[in-house]
Amino acid sequence: AQTVTQSQPEMSVQEAETVTLSCTYDTSESDYYLFWYKQPPSRQMILVIRQEAYKQQNATENRFSVNFQKAAKSFSLKISDSQLGDAAMYFCAYRSMTNYGGSQGNLIFGKGTKLSVKP
Amino acid sequence: ETGVTQTPRHLVMGMTNKKSLKCEQHLGHNAMYWYKQSAKKPLELMFVYSLEERVENNSVPSRFSPECPNSSHLFLHLHTLQPEDSALYLCASSQDMGLGYTFGSGTRLTVV
């Protein structure tokens, strides 16, 4: 079974600085999707960025980018020019592409990293 | 407005009560999910519905009973819960169990 590990329960960054959140995963599959979700105090999970495993190019969404190392099974999130509104829980998630049925089609989450942004 | 609406936002219930959580989406998605989020634990997938049929039940106790009457609505019926069932219950939807999930804001459940 696939697992997702986020080794940093909490992180802190100064406003306007850059921070990197770590995520590693375990899988025997070659095709899959990886995601970063943000959960602010409002509790709604918001998709931040998505990476397809078959793409070598790292995904980028404005100030958010990933460092995807497939061989190392690592998927870190870099937030540039951090803003106060970036403060939230960040969850890394894995989804198999193998099929759409059963657990292989579902999102598997890490425990999350709580990010604080200091003004 | 996220497209996935959960009600109620907060719920306090006794262990002998019966209550239901509601989830509604108008995104045209055909898969819906219930997740349980407890402190310091990964989100736990509880139930998956695809095209209104339950495709997964992750060994969830029978005191939790899901219902999906149509592709837009998902319920979680609760009865004789335990204090350890207190958590945030998140509903999500996706198209064809596809790429991205759209989540609701959750129901914060407290069992007393």
mmCIF file of C-alpha atoms in Angstrom:
data_model
loop_
_atom_site.group_PDB
_atom_site.id
_atom_site.type_symbol
_atom_site.label_atom_id
_atom_site.label_comp_id
_atom_site.label_asym_id
_atom_site.label_seq_id
_atom_site.Cartn_x
_atom_site.Cartn_y
_atom_site.Cartn_z
ATOM 1 C CA ALA A 1 0.000 0.000 0.000
ATOM 2 C CA GLN A 2 1.088 3.514 -0.693
ATOM 3 C CA THR A 3 2.106 5.809 2.135
ATOM 4 C CA VAL A 4 2.843 9.519 2.358
ATOM 5 C CA THR A 5 5.186 10.989 4.960
ATOM 6 C CA GLN A 6 5.545 14.605 5.967
ATOM 7 C CA SER A 7 8.402 14.796 8.437
ATOM 8 C CA GLN A 8 7.906 18.413 9.505
ATOM 9 C CA PRO A 9 4.916 18.815 11.828
ATOM 10 C CA GLU A 10 5.485 22.576 11.980
ATOM 11 C CA MET A 11 7.415 25.158 9.993
ATOM 12 C CA SER A 12 7.821 28.886 10.271
ATOM 13 C CA VAL A 13 8.836 31.491 7.702
ATOM 14 C CA GLN A 14 9.317 35.220 7.682
ATOM 15 C CA GLU A 15 7.017 37.174 5.439
ATOM 16 C CA ALA A 16 8.504 37.622 1.935
ATOM 17 C CA GLU A 17 10.966 34.803 2.498
ATOM 18 C CA THR A 18 11.015 31.329 0.932
ATOM 19 C CA VAL A 19 10.126 28.091 2.669
ATOM 20 C CA THR A 20 10.239 24.472 1.566
ATOM 21 C CA LEU A 21 7.929 21.780 2.897
ATOM 22 C CA SER A 22 9.039 18.165 2.600
ATOM 23 C CA CYS A 23 7.097 15.135 1.476
ATOM 24 C CA THR A 24 8.174 11.604 0.728
ATOM 25 C CA TYR A 25 6.041 8.717 -0.411
ATOM 26 C CA ASP A 26 6.276 5.021 -0.921
ATOM 27 C CA THR A 27 4.864 3.245 -3.931
ATOM 28 C CA SER A 28 5.684 0.462 -6.348
ATOM 29 C CA GLU A 29 3.787 2.114 -9.163
ATOM 30 C CA SER A 30 5.318 4.094 -11.992
ATOM 31 C CA ASP A 31 2.343 6.277 -12.857
ATOM 32 C CA TYR A 32 0.596 8.401 -10.279
ATOM 33 C CA TYR A 33 -0.320 11.944 -9.291
ATOM 34 C CA LEU A 34 0.988 13.980 -6.415
ATOM 35 C CA PHE A 35 -0.741 16.940 -4.842
ATOM 36 C CA TRP A 36 -0.249 19.631 -2.294
ATOM 37 C CA TYR A 37 -3.354 20.851 -0.509
ATOM 38 C CA LYS A 38 -3.677 23.830 1.794
ATOM 39 C CA GLN A 39 -6.089 23.886 4.712
ATOM 40 C CA PRO A 40 -6.494 27.322 6.316
ATOM 41 C CA PRO A 41 -8.441 27.883 9.545
ATOM 42 C CA SER A 42 -11.604 27.985 7.469
ATOM 43 C CA ARG A 43 -11.020 24.203 7.178
ATOM 44 C CA GLN A 44 -11.618 23.958 3.465
ATOM 45 C CA MET A 45 -8.953 21.934 1.672
ATOM 46 C CA ILE A 46 -7.679 23.890 -1.310
ATOM 47 C CA LEU A 47 -5.625 22.377 -4.105
ATOM 48 C CA VAL A 48 -2.326 24.230 -4.380
ATOM 49 C CA ILE A 49 -0.436 22.312 -7.024
ATOM 50 C CA ARG A 50 -0.448 18.994 -8.869
ATOM 51 C CA GLN A 51 2.293 16.911 -10.448
ATOM 52 C CA GLU A 52 1.981 14.015 -12.851
ATOM 53 C CA ALA A 53 4.681 11.435 -12.219
ATOM 54 C CA TYR A 54 5.335 10.867 -15.901
ATOM 55 C CA LYS A 55 6.287 14.510 -16.352
ATOM 56 C CA GLN A 56 9.865 15.355 -15.559
ATOM 57 C CA GLN A 57 9.210 19.069 -15.445
ATOM 58 C CA ASN A 58 8.402 20.401 -12.007
ATOM 59 C CA ALA A 59 4.970 21.960 -11.674
ATOM 60 C CA THR A 60 4.689 25.661 -10.892
ATOM 61 C CA GLU A 61 1.733 27.783 -9.862
ATOM 62 C CA ASN A 62 2.657 31.404 -9.294
ATOM 63 C CA ARG A 63 4.619 31.515 -6.008
ATOM 64 C CA PHE A 64 4.289 27.775 -5.488
ATOM 65 C CA SER A 65 6.590 25.240 -7.085
ATOM 66 C CA VAL A 66 7.562 21.667 -6.448
ATOM 67 C CA ASN A 67 10.796 19.731 -6.530
ATOM 68 C CA PHE A 68 9.775 16.310 -7.768
ATOM 69 C CA GLN A 69 12.443 13.645 -7.450
ATOM 70 C CA LYS A 70 10.851 10.458 -8.717
ATOM 71 C CA ALA A 71 13.731 8.121 -7.988
ATOM 72 C CA ALA A 72 13.988 9.426 -4.452
ATOM 73 C CA LYS A 73 10.177 9.458 -4.108
ATOM 74 C CA SER A 74 10.337 13.011 -2.884
ATOM 75 C CA PHE A 75 7.880 15.808 -3.577
ATOM 76 C CA SER A 76 8.696 19.050 -1.779
ATOM 77 C CA LEU A 77 6.749 22.288 -1.996
ATOM 78 C CA LYS A 78 8.511 25.622 -2.235
ATOM 79 C CA ILE A 79 6.634 28.785 -1.370
ATOM 80 C CA SER A 80 8.340 31.951 -2.535
ATOM 81 C CA ASP A 81 7.676 35.466 -1.272
ATOM 82 C CA SER A 82 5.628 34.076 1.619
ATOM 83 C CA GLN A 83 2.510 35.991 2.555
ATOM 84 C CA LEU A 84 0.494 36.077 5.754
ATOM 85 C CA GLY A 85 -2.320 34.339 3.917
ATOM 86 C CA ASP A 86 -0.082 31.346 3.294
ATOM 87 C CA ALA A 87 -0.342 30.376 6.952
ATOM 88 C CA ALA A 88 -2.188 27.063 7.020
ATOM 89 C CA MET A 89 -1.842 23.303 7.251
ATOM 90 C CA TYR A 90 -0.285 21.850 4.132
ATOM 91 C CA PHE A 91 -0.974 18.284 3.104
ATOM 92 C CA CYS A 92 0.864 16.202 0.591
ATOM 93 C CA ALA A 93 -1.253 13.585 -1.180
ATOM 94 C CA TYR A 94 -0.786 10.698 -3.564
ATOM 95 C CA ARG A 95 -3.160 9.234 -6.089
ATOM 96 C CA SER A 96 -2.622 6.171 -8.231
ATOM 97 C CA MET A 97 -3.343 6.293 -11.945
ATOM 98 C CA THR A 98 -3.466 2.555 -12.260
ATOM 99 C CA ASN A 99 -7.211 2.300 -12.251
ATOM 100 C CA TYR A 100 -10.245 4.168 -11.086
ATOM 101 C CA GLY A 101 -11.648 1.513 -8.839
ATOM 102 C CA GLY A 102 -11.070 0.795 -5.195
ATOM 103 C CA SER A 103 -8.367 2.345 -3.074
ATOM 104 C CA GLN A 104 -5.974 2.860 -5.947
ATOM 105 C CA GLY A 105 -8.064 5.696 -7.229
ATOM 106 C CA ASN A 106 -8.270 7.590 -3.985
ATOM 107 C CA LEU A 107 -6.192 10.309 -2.413
ATOM 108 C CA ILE A 108 -3.774 9.205 0.306
ATOM 109 C CA PHE A 109 -2.677 12.026 2.586
ATOM 110 C CA GLY A 110 0.273 12.722 4.817
ATOM 111 C CA LYS A 111 -0.196 14.022 8.358
ATOM 112 C CA GLY A 112 0.375 17.594 7.311
ATOM 113 C CA THR A 113 2.747 20.459 8.094
ATOM 114 C CA LYS A 114 1.550 23.528 9.936
ATOM 115 C CA LEU A 115 3.073 26.618 8.373
ATOM 116 C CA SER A 116 3.271 29.872 10.297
ATOM 117 C CA VAL A 117 4.171 33.150 8.605
ATOM 118 C CA LYS A 118 5.753 35.859 10.726
ATOM 119 C CA PRO A 119 5.153 39.502 9.801
ATOM 120 C CA GLU B 1 -18.368 29.220 -2.520
ATOM 121 C CA THR B 2 -16.382 26.079 -3.136
ATOM 122 C CA GLY B 3 -19.003 24.067 -4.962
ATOM 123 C CA VAL B 4 -19.174 21.514 -2.151
ATOM 124 C CA THR B 5 -21.384 22.469 0.755
ATOM 125 C CA GLN B 6 -21.473 20.622 4.059
ATOM 126 C CA THR B 7 -24.033 21.036 6.803
ATOM 127 C CA PRO B 8 -24.061 21.472 9.674
ATOM 128 C CA ARG B 9 -20.776 23.228 10.237
ATOM 129 C CA HIS B 10 -20.679 22.175 13.867
ATOM 130 C CA LEU B 11 -22.472 19.342 15.641
ATOM 131 C CA VAL B 12 -22.483 18.263 19.258
ATOM 132 C CA MET B 13 -24.242 15.012 19.989
ATOM 133 C CA GLY B 14 -24.616 12.576 22.799
ATOM 134 C CA MET B 15 -23.603 8.975 22.466
ATOM 135 C CA THR B 16 -27.207 7.821 22.210
ATOM 136 C CA ASN B 17 -28.257 10.358 19.595
ATOM 137 C CA LYS B 18 -28.891 9.862 15.906
ATOM 138 C CA LYS B 19 -27.811 12.594 13.527
ATOM 139 C CA SER B 20 -26.891 13.016 9.883
ATOM 140 C CA LEU B 21 -24.235 14.979 8.058
ATOM 141 C CA LYS B 22 -25.073 16.341 4.645
ATOM 142 C CA CYS B 23 -22.893 17.076 1.656
ATOM 143 C CA GLU B 24 -24.035 18.669 -1.582
ATOM 144 C CA GLN B 25 -22.182 19.428 -4.787
ATOM 145 C CA HIS B 26 -23.331 21.067 -8.001
ATOM 146 C CA LEU B 27 -20.123 20.647 -9.951
ATOM 147 C CA GLY B 28 -21.360 17.793 -12.080
ATOM 148 C CA HIS B 29 -18.948 15.409 -10.393
ATOM 149 C CA ASN B 30 -19.847 11.750 -10.236
ATOM 150 C CA ALA B 31 -17.691 10.581 -7.346
ATOM 151 C CA MET B 32 -18.077 11.619 -3.724
ATOM 152 C CA TYR B 33 -16.075 10.849 -0.616
ATOM 153 C CA TRP B 34 -16.200 11.004 3.153
ATOM 154 C CA TYR B 35 -12.958 11.615 5.019
ATOM 155 C CA LYS B 36 -12.333 11.768 8.755
ATOM 156 C CA GLN B 37 -9.736 14.237 9.980
ATOM 157 C CA SER B 38 -8.470 13.764 13.526
ATOM 158 C CA ALA B 39 -5.744 15.761 15.205
ATOM 159 C CA LYS B 40 -2.210 14.654 14.344
ATOM 160 C CA LYS B 41 -3.392 11.846 12.074
ATOM 161 C CA PRO B 42 -3.575 11.610 8.305
ATOM 162 C CA LEU B 43 -6.933 12.107 6.716
ATOM 163 C CA GLU B 44 -8.729 8.781 6.780
ATOM 164 C CA LEU B 45 -10.831 7.786 3.812
ATOM 165 C CA MET B 46 -14.130 6.397 5.041
ATOM 166 C CA PHE B 47 -16.379 5.891 2.057
ATOM 167 C CA VAL B 48 -16.273 6.347 -1.691
ATOM 168 C CA TYR B 49 -19.233 6.586 -4.009
ATOM 169 C CA SER B 50 -18.868 6.466 -7.761
ATOM 170 C CA LEU B 51 -21.959 6.955 -9.908
ATOM 171 C CA GLU B 52 -24.007 6.689 -6.729
ATOM 172 C CA GLU B 53 -22.691 3.244 -5.883
ATOM 173 C CA ARG B 54 -20.479 2.622 -2.920
ATOM 174 C CA VAL B 55 -17.121 1.411 -4.206
ATOM 175 C CA GLU B 56 -15.191 1.464 -0.994
ATOM 176 C CA ASN B 57 -15.808 1.081 2.693
ATOM 177 C CA ASN B 58 -12.588 1.270 4.630
ATOM 178 C CA SER B 59 -13.507 -0.891 7.590
ATOM 179 C CA VAL B 60 -15.596 1.847 9.064
ATOM 180 C CA PRO B 61 -17.696 0.882 12.127
ATOM 181 C CA SER B 62 -21.338 0.290 11.411
ATOM 182 C CA ARG B 63 -22.304 3.239 13.594
ATOM 183 C CA PHE B 64 -21.419 5.272 10.492
ATOM 184 C CA SER B 65 -23.828 4.696 7.629
ATOM 185 C CA PRO B 66 -23.424 6.518 4.305
ATOM 186 C CA GLU B 67 -26.139 7.252 1.801
ATOM 187 C CA CYS B 68 -25.859 8.627 -1.718
ATOM 188 C CA PRO B 69 -29.362 9.158 -3.136
ATOM 189 C CA ASN B 70 -28.074 10.910 -6.262
ATOM 190 C CA SER B 71 -24.873 12.233 -7.722
ATOM 191 C CA SER B 72 -25.257 15.609 -6.017
ATOM 192 C CA HIS B 73 -25.921 14.516 -2.455
ATOM 193 C CA LEU B 74 -24.096 12.454 0.102
ATOM 194 C CA PHE B 75 -25.106 11.783 3.685
ATOM 195 C CA LEU B 76 -23.391 10.271 6.666
ATOM 196 C CA HIS B 77 -25.828 8.906 9.210
ATOM 197 C CA LEU B 78 -24.520 8.684 12.741
ATOM 198 C CA HIS B 79 -25.821 6.643 15.665
ATOM 199 C CA THR B 80 -24.482 5.547 19.034
ATOM 200 C CA LEU B 81 -21.151 7.223 18.443
ATOM 201 C CA GLN B 82 -18.203 7.171 20.794
ATOM 202 C CA PRO B 83 -16.150 10.115 22.073
ATOM 203 C CA GLU B 84 -13.228 8.996 19.883
ATOM 204 C CA ASP B 85 -15.423 9.659 16.865
ATOM 205 C CA SER B 86 -15.095 13.370 17.540
ATOM 206 C CA ALA B 87 -13.317 14.819 14.515
ATOM 207 C CA LEU B 88 -13.684 16.963 11.441
ATOM 208 C CA TYR B 89 -15.629 15.125 8.751
ATOM 209 C CA LEU B 90 -14.803 16.258 5.252
ATOM 210 C CA CYS B 91 -16.764 15.601 2.113
ATOM 211 C CA ALA B 92 -15.168 15.807 -1.323
ATOM 212 C CA SER B 93 -16.184 15.254 -4.900
ATOM 213 C CA SER B 94 -14.403 14.600 -8.174
ATOM 214 C CA GLN B 95 -15.144 13.770 -11.772
ATOM 215 C CA ASP B 96 -14.638 10.096 -12.603
ATOM 216 C CA MET B 97 -12.554 9.680 -9.441
ATOM 217 C CA GLY B 98 -10.263 11.938 -11.351
ATOM 218 C CA LEU B 99 -7.450 14.265 -10.791
ATOM 219 C CA GLY B 100 -8.510 16.859 -8.301
ATOM 220 C CA TYR B 101 -10.901 16.651 -5.433
ATOM 221 C CA THR B 102 -13.050 19.570 -4.400
ATOM 222 C CA PHE B 103 -13.567 19.609 -0.668
ATOM 223 C CA GLY B 104 -16.228 21.080 1.527
ATOM 224 C CA SER B 105 -15.446 22.983 4.709
ATOM 225 C CA GLY B 106 -16.297 20.034 6.892
ATOM 226 C CA THR B 107 -18.483 19.326 9.879
ATOM 227 C CA ARG B 108 -16.810 19.582 13.258
ATOM 228 C CA LEU B 109 -18.348 16.763 15.270
ATOM 229 C CA THR B 110 -18.088 16.505 19.021
ATOM 230 C CA VAL B 111 -19.445 13.434 20.783
ATOM 231 C CA VAL B 112 -20.168 13.937 24.455
#
